[in-house]
Coordinates of C-alpha atoms in Angstrom, one line a residue:
M122 CA -94.9 -149.0 145.6
E123 CA -94.3 -151.8 148.1
K124 CA -91.7 -153.4 145.7
S125 CA -90.1 -150.0 145.2
E126 CA -89.9 -149.4 149.0
R127 CA -88.5 -152.8 149.6
E128 CA -85.8 -152.3 147.0
I129 CA -84.9 -148.9 148.5
R130 CA -84.6 -150.5 151.9
E131 CA -82.5 -153.3 150.6
S132 CA -80.2 -150.8 148.9
K133 CA -79.8 -148.9 152.1
F134 CA -78.8 -152.0 154.0
A135 CA -76.4 -152.9 151.2
E136 CA -74.8 -149.4 151.4
L137 CA -74.3 -149.7 155.2
T138 CA -72.8 -153.2 154.8
N139 CA -70.4 -152.0 152.1
K140 CA -69.4 -149.0 154.2
H141 CA -68.8 -151.2 157.2
F142 CA -66.4 -153.4 155.2
A143 CA -64.7 -150.3 153.7
A144 CA -64.2 -148.9 157.2
S145 CA -62.8 -152.2 158.5
A146 CA -60.4 -152.9 155.6
I147 CA -56.8 -151.9 155.5
P148 CA -56.1 -149.6 152.5
K149 CA -53.5 -151.1 150.1
G150 CA -51.2 -148.1 150.5
I151 CA -51.2 -148.3 154.3
N152 CA -50.5 -152.1 154.1
C153 CA -47.7 -151.4 151.7
L154 CA -46.2 -148.8 154.0
S155 CA -46.1 -151.3 156.9
L156 CA -44.5 -154.0 154.7
R157 CA -41.9 -151.7 153.2
L158 CA -40.9 -150.3 156.6
T159 CA -40.8 -153.8 158.1
D160 CA -38.4 -154.8 155.4
A161 CA -36.3 -151.7 156.0
Y162 CA -36.0 -152.7 159.7
S163 CA -34.3 -155.9 158.7
S164 CA -32.1 -154.4 155.9
N165 CA -31.3 -150.9 157.1
A166 CA -29.3 -150.3 160.3
H167 CA -30.6 -146.7 160.5
A168 CA -34.1 -148.1 160.8
R169 CA -33.1 -150.2 163.8
K170 CA -31.3 -147.5 165.7
Q171 CA -32.3 -147.1 169.3
L172 CA -35.3 -145.0 170.1
P173 CA -34.7 -142.7 171.7
S174 CA -30.9 -142.5 171.6
P175 CA -29.2 -143.4 174.9
E176 CA -28.6 -139.8 176.0
F177 CA -32.4 -139.2 175.9
L178 CA -33.5 -142.3 177.8
P179 CA -33.9 -140.4 181.1
L180 CA -36.5 -138.2 179.6
L181 CA -38.9 -141.2 179.3
S182 CA -39.5 -141.1 183.0
D183 CA -38.9 -137.4 183.7
N184 CA -42.2 -135.9 185.0
S185 CA -41.1 -132.3 184.1
Y186 CA -41.8 -133.2 180.4
H187 CA -45.2 -133.6 178.7
H188 CA -45.8 -137.3 178.1
F189 CA -48.2 -138.5 175.4
V190 CA -49.3 -142.1 175.0
L191 CA -50.5 -143.4 171.7
S192 CA -51.6 -147.0 171.0
T193 CA -52.0 -148.0 167.4
D194 CA -51.1 -150.4 164.6
N195 CA -51.5 -147.7 161.9
I196 CA -48.1 -146.2 161.1
L197 CA -49.5 -143.4 158.9
A198 CA -52.0 -142.4 161.5
A199 CA -49.4 -142.4 164.2
S200 CA -47.1 -140.2 162.2
V201 CA -49.9 -137.6 161.8
V202 CA -50.7 -137.6 165.6
V203 CA -47.0 -137.2 166.5
T204 CA -46.2 -134.7 163.8
S205 CA -49.3 -132.5 164.5
A206 CA -48.5 -132.5 168.2
V207 CA -44.9 -131.4 167.7
Y208 CA -45.8 -128.9 165.0
S209 CA -48.5 -127.3 167.3
S210 CA -46.4 -127.3 170.5
I211 CA -44.9 -124.0 171.8
N212 CA -42.1 -126.0 173.5
P213 CA -41.7 -129.2 171.3
E214 CA -38.5 -130.1 173.1
K215 CA -40.7 -130.8 176.2
V216 CA -42.8 -133.4 174.2
V217 CA -42.3 -137.1 174.8
F218 CA -44.3 -139.6 172.9
H219 CA -44.7 -143.2 174.0
V220 CA -46.0 -145.1 170.9
I221 CA -47.4 -148.6 171.7
T222 CA -48.1 -151.1 168.9
D223 CA -48.6 -154.8 168.3
R224 CA -45.9 -157.4 167.5
K225 CA -46.6 -157.5 163.8
T226 CA -46.4 -153.7 163.4
Y227 CA -43.5 -153.1 165.8
A228 CA -40.6 -153.3 163.2
G229 CA -42.4 -151.0 160.7
M230 CA -43.4 -148.5 163.4
H231 CA -39.9 -148.4 164.8
S232 CA -38.5 -147.9 161.3
W233 CA -40.8 -145.0 160.6
F234 CA -39.8 -143.0 163.6
A235 CA -36.1 -144.0 163.4
L236 CA -35.9 -142.8 159.8
N237 CA -38.2 -139.8 160.3
P238 CA -37.3 -138.2 163.6
V239 CA -39.5 -135.4 165.0
S240 CA -36.7 -133.4 166.6
P241 CA -36.6 -131.8 169.1
A242 CA -39.4 -134.0 170.5
T243 CA -38.6 -137.5 171.9
V244 CA -40.3 -140.6 170.7
E245 CA -40.1 -144.2 171.9
V246 CA -41.8 -147.2 170.2
R247 CA -42.7 -150.3 172.2
G248 CA -44.5 -153.4 171.2
V249 CA -47.1 -155.0 173.6
H250 CA -44.8 -158.1 173.6
Q251 CA -42.1 -155.9 175.2
F252 CA -44.2 -155.2 178.4
D253 CA -43.6 -158.1 180.8
W254 CA -46.7 -157.1 182.7
L255 CA -49.1 -157.7 179.8
T256 CA -49.9 -161.4 180.3
R257 CA -53.2 -163.4 180.0
E258 CA -53.4 -163.5 183.8
N259 CA -53.3 -159.7 184.1
V260 CA -55.3 -158.9 180.9
P261 CA -58.6 -160.8 180.5
V262 CA -59.1 -159.5 176.9
L263 CA -56.1 -161.6 175.8
E264 CA -57.7 -164.7 177.2
A265 CA -61.0 -163.9 175.7
E266 CA -59.6 -163.3 172.2
E267 CA -57.5 -166.4 172.2
N268 CA -59.8 -168.9 173.9
R269 CA -63.4 -168.0 173.5
N270 CA -64.4 -169.1 170.0
G271 CA -67.9 -167.4 170.2
I272 CA -66.2 -164.0 171.0
W273 CA -63.8 -164.4 168.2
N274 CA -66.6 -165.3 165.7
Y275 CA -68.7 -162.3 166.9
Y276 CA -66.0 -159.8 166.0
H277 CA -64.2 -161.6 163.1
G278 CA -67.0 -163.7 161.6
N279 CA -69.7 -163.0 159.1
H280 CA -71.4 -159.8 160.3
V281 CA -74.4 -160.0 158.0
A282 CA -75.4 -163.7 158.0
G283 CA -78.5 -164.3 160.1
A284 CA -79.4 -160.6 160.5
N285 CA -83.1 -160.1 160.5
L286 CA -83.3 -157.0 158.3
S287 CA -87.1 -156.9 158.2
S288 CA -87.4 -156.1 161.9
T289 CA -84.6 -153.5 162.2
T290 CA -84.0 -149.9 161.0
P291 CA -81.0 -148.9 158.9
R292 CA -79.6 -146.8 161.8
T293 CA -79.9 -149.8 164.3
F294 CA -78.3 -152.1 161.7
A295 CA -75.4 -149.6 161.2
S296 CA -74.9 -149.4 165.0
K297 CA -74.8 -153.2 165.3
L298 CA -72.3 -153.4 162.5
Q299 CA -70.1 -150.8 164.1
A300 CA -70.3 -152.7 167.4
R301 CA -68.8 -155.8 165.7
S302 CA -65.6 -154.1 164.6
P303 CA -62.6 -156.4 165.3
K304 CA -60.8 -153.4 166.9
Y305 CA -63.0 -153.7 170.0
I306 CA -61.3 -157.0 171.0
S307 CA -57.8 -155.7 170.3
I308 CA -55.4 -155.3 173.2
L309 CA -54.3 -152.0 171.7
N310 CA -57.8 -150.7 172.3
H311 CA -57.9 -151.9 175.9
I312 CA -54.4 -151.0 176.8
R313 CA -55.2 -147.6 178.2
I314 CA -56.7 -149.2 181.3
Y315 CA -53.2 -150.5 182.2
L316 CA -51.3 -147.2 182.0
P317 CA -50.4 -147.0 185.7
E318 CA -48.7 -150.4 185.4
L319 CA -47.1 -149.8 182.0
F320 CA -45.6 -146.5 183.1
P321 CA -44.9 -146.8 186.8
N322 CA -42.6 -143.8 186.9
L323 CA -44.9 -141.3 185.3
D324 CA -47.4 -139.1 187.2
K325 CA -49.5 -137.6 184.5
V326 CA -50.0 -138.5 180.8
V327 CA -52.2 -137.5 177.9
F328 CA -53.6 -140.5 176.0
S329 CA -54.8 -139.9 172.5
D330 CA -56.4 -142.1 169.9
D331 CA -54.8 -142.5 166.5
D332 CA -57.6 -140.8 164.6
V333 CA -57.0 -137.3 166.0
V334 CA -55.1 -134.3 164.8
I335 CA -53.6 -131.9 167.3
Q336 CA -54.0 -128.3 166.2
H337 CA -53.0 -126.2 169.3
D338 CA -50.4 -126.4 172.0
L339 CA -51.6 -128.9 174.6
S340 CA -49.1 -128.0 177.4
P341 CA -51.9 -126.3 179.5
L342 CA -53.5 -129.8 179.9
W343 CA -50.7 -130.7 182.3
E344 CA -51.6 -127.6 184.4
I345 CA -55.3 -128.5 184.8
D346 CA -56.2 -129.3 188.4
L347 CA -58.2 -132.5 188.2
N348 CA -59.3 -132.0 191.9
G349 CA -58.2 -135.4 192.9
K350 CA -59.9 -137.1 190.0
V351 CA -58.2 -139.6 187.6
N352 CA -59.5 -138.8 184.2
G353 CA -59.8 -135.4 182.6
A354 CA -62.3 -135.9 179.7
V355 CA -64.8 -134.0 177.6
E356 CA -68.4 -134.8 178.5
T357 CA -70.6 -135.8 175.5
C358 CA -74.1 -135.1 176.8
R359 CA -74.1 -131.4 176.2
G360 CA -72.9 -129.1 173.4
E361 CA -74.0 -127.3 170.2
D362 CA -73.9 -130.3 168.0
L363 CA -76.8 -132.4 169.2
W364 CA -75.9 -135.3 166.9
V365 CA -72.5 -135.7 168.4
M366 CA -72.9 -134.3 171.9
S367 CA -76.0 -136.1 173.1
K368 CA -74.6 -139.3 174.6
R369 CA -75.7 -140.6 178.0
F370 CA -75.4 -144.0 179.5
R371 CA -78.6 -145.2 177.8
N372 CA -76.8 -144.8 174.5
Y373 CA -74.2 -147.4 175.5
F374 CA -75.8 -150.0 177.8
N375 CA -78.7 -152.4 177.6
F376 CA -81.0 -151.2 180.3
S377 CA -83.4 -154.1 179.7
H378 CA -80.8 -156.2 181.5
P379 CA -81.5 -156.4 185.2
L380 CA -77.8 -156.0 186.2
I381 CA -77.5 -152.8 184.2
A382 CA -80.9 -151.4 185.3
N383 CA -80.0 -152.0 188.9
S384 CA -76.5 -150.6 188.7
L385 CA -76.5 -147.6 186.4
D386 CA -78.5 -144.4 185.7
P387 CA -79.6 -144.2 182.1
D388 CA -79.5 -140.4 182.2
E389 CA -75.9 -140.1 183.5
C390 CA -73.7 -138.1 181.3
A391 CA -71.1 -140.0 179.2
W392 CA -67.6 -138.8 178.3
A393 CA -65.2 -139.3 175.5
Y394 CA -62.1 -141.4 174.9
G395 CA -59.7 -140.0 172.3
L396 CA -58.0 -137.3 174.3
N397 CA -57.8 -137.9 178.1
V398 CA -55.6 -136.4 180.8
F399 CA -54.8 -139.2 183.2
D400 CA -53.4 -138.5 186.7
L401 CA -51.6 -141.8 187.2
R402 CA -50.7 -141.0 190.9
A403 CA -54.4 -140.7 191.8
W404 CA -55.3 -143.7 189.6
R405 CA -52.9 -146.0 191.5
K406 CA -54.9 -145.4 194.7
T407 CA -58.2 -146.7 193.1
N408 CA -59.7 -150.0 192.0
I409 CA -60.5 -148.8 188.5
R410 CA -58.7 -151.6 186.7
D411 CA -60.3 -154.3 188.9
T412 CA -63.8 -152.8 188.3
Y413 CA -63.1 -152.7 184.5
H414 CA -62.0 -156.4 184.6
A415 CA -65.1 -157.4 186.6
W416 CA -67.5 -155.8 184.3
F417 CA -65.6 -157.0 181.2
K418 CA -65.8 -160.6 182.4
E419 CA -69.5 -160.1 183.4
N420 CA -70.3 -159.0 179.8
L421 CA -68.5 -162.0 178.4
S422 CA -70.3 -164.5 180.7
S423 CA -73.6 -162.7 179.7
N424 CA -72.9 -163.3 176.0
L425 CA -72.3 -159.6 175.3
T426 CA -75.8 -158.7 176.4
L427 CA -74.7 -155.8 178.8
W428 CA -73.3 -153.7 176.0
K429 CA -71.9 -154.2 172.5
L430 CA -69.7 -151.3 171.7
G431 CA -66.1 -151.8 172.6
T432 CA -64.0 -150.4 175.4
L433 CA -65.9 -147.2 176.4
P434 CA -68.9 -148.9 178.3
P435 CA -66.7 -150.7 180.8
A436 CA -64.6 -147.6 181.2
L437 CA -67.7 -145.5 181.9
I438 CA -68.4 -147.8 184.8
A439 CA -64.8 -148.2 186.0
F440 CA -64.1 -144.4 186.0
K441 CA -67.5 -143.6 187.7
G442 CA -66.7 -140.9 190.2
H443 CA -63.2 -140.4 188.9
V444 CA -63.9 -138.1 185.9
H445 CA -63.1 -134.4 185.8
P446 CA -64.9 -132.6 182.9
I447 CA -62.6 -130.5 180.7
D448 CA -63.6 -127.8 178.3
P449 CA -65.1 -129.2 175.0
S450 CA -62.8 -126.9 173.0
W451 CA -59.9 -129.2 173.8
H452 CA -61.5 -132.2 172.0
M453 CA -63.9 -131.9 169.1
L454 CA -65.6 -135.2 168.2
G455 CA -67.6 -136.6 165.3
L456 CA -65.5 -135.9 162.2
G457 CA -65.7 -139.5 161.2
Y458 CA -69.5 -139.8 161.1
Q459 CA -70.9 -136.2 161.0
S460 CA -70.6 -134.8 157.5
K461 CA -72.2 -131.5 158.6
T462 CA -69.4 -130.7 161.0
N463 CA -69.0 -126.9 161.3
I464 CA -65.7 -126.0 159.6
E465 CA -65.1 -122.9 161.7
N466 CA -65.4 -125.0 164.9
V467 CA -63.0 -127.5 163.4
K468 CA -60.4 -124.7 162.9
K469 CA -60.8 -123.5 166.5
A470 CA -60.6 -126.9 168.2
A471 CA -57.4 -127.8 170.0
V472 CA -57.8 -131.5 168.9
I473 CA -60.1 -132.8 166.2
H474 CA -61.2 -136.4 166.4
Y475 CA -62.3 -138.5 163.4
N476 CA -64.2 -141.0 165.5
G477 CA -66.6 -143.0 163.4
Q478 CA -66.2 -145.0 160.2
S479 CA -65.2 -142.2 157.8
K480 CA -61.5 -142.0 158.7
P481 CA -59.5 -139.5 156.7
W482 CA -57.1 -142.1 155.3
L483 CA -60.0 -144.1 153.9
E484 CA -61.8 -143.4 150.6
I485 CA -65.0 -143.0 152.5
G486 CA -63.6 -140.1 154.5
F487 CA -65.3 -136.8 154.1
E488 CA -63.5 -134.8 151.5
H489 CA -64.1 -131.4 153.1
L490 CA -62.6 -132.7 156.4
R491 CA -59.7 -134.6 155.0
P492 CA -57.4 -131.5 154.5
F493 CA -57.1 -131.0 158.3
W494 CA -55.5 -134.4 158.4
N495 CA -53.6 -134.4 155.1
K496 CA -51.6 -131.3 156.0
Y497 CA -49.5 -133.4 158.4
V498 CA -48.7 -136.2 155.9
N499 CA -45.3 -135.9 154.4
Y500 CA -46.1 -136.7 150.8
S501 CA -42.5 -136.2 149.7
N502 CA -41.4 -139.1 151.9
E503 CA -39.9 -142.0 149.9
F504 CA -42.0 -144.7 151.5
I505 CA -45.2 -142.6 151.1
R506 CA -44.4 -142.0 147.4
N507 CA -43.5 -145.6 146.7
C508 CA -46.7 -146.9 148.3
H509 CA -48.7 -144.4 146.2
I510 CA -50.3 -142.7 149.2
L511 CA -51.4 -139.6 147.3
E512 CA -52.7 -136.3 148.6

């Protein structure tokens, strides 16, 4: 019996490890899509055309339009977010998307939206290398990624070697693996904290993650009165789904650390990234960015002992006192790790978020939740077909 229990336990850990690697890998079809579109950028003048065209450039800073910001290196995911938003909008001509990507993906991302316009909406694509403000002096995460070997190894090294599996539970092990995803040290994941500097002429934006689908018109979000707050977000400490909506500060921080114990309340309600309404005018009057940097650096100097999981913990601290709760129906979470998600609730939600490992573009995505994402993929597109991205 002991041997059998040990084998079952080892099998469970192996399953979690394999799922972690499956979630972190880039599917062959998506990699193919990026490579083919990058090639098109160099060989096809239409793929290099200006985005947006010159006559629409004034819209990029016109505050009478609805401005979305999306930061991603996944071209297929970006296409779904933009397409779903435009398709669901009552006034798509008022929609402006600012897509930010990294240097290696820029050519492919630009090609996609140049060759597949989402008229009448407006789309611009910019690489992080095209923002003069994004330097190592202004963005500590760049310095950490490039110069701190221990940090690089933590996120990019062997995630299993040295793990003491005999003294941990499968759920804890899975949480630790997720915390070591390389995306958490990516500038694309931290870039939302610099929105006031990157878009100095905009007053209000909606920032979305790349693993969301927009199902309803979101124009009312620009009408929400944030009551002087900076960040309109869904709170994640209350709701019908106790598995997804039961997050408080204790879930994100190490309260055995004196600095955390003396600074934060473990019972304080958390909120979600993924769909956020940011009042950039109010933000510019705060010290949110400096607070974020200070805690980010403190966690680095503490050898990542204050928290492990990515960009939300420092944001929970930096936006403390600056968050206005919005109705949960705007943003439904958990489709990437909760297989028992209520389908009727999914249909009703304005935005559904596949946060978690089981992304809809991965083989490990939940089959019954994938159609909500698939419906916005253009499977007749030449690049999609040639890369064998099948429905």
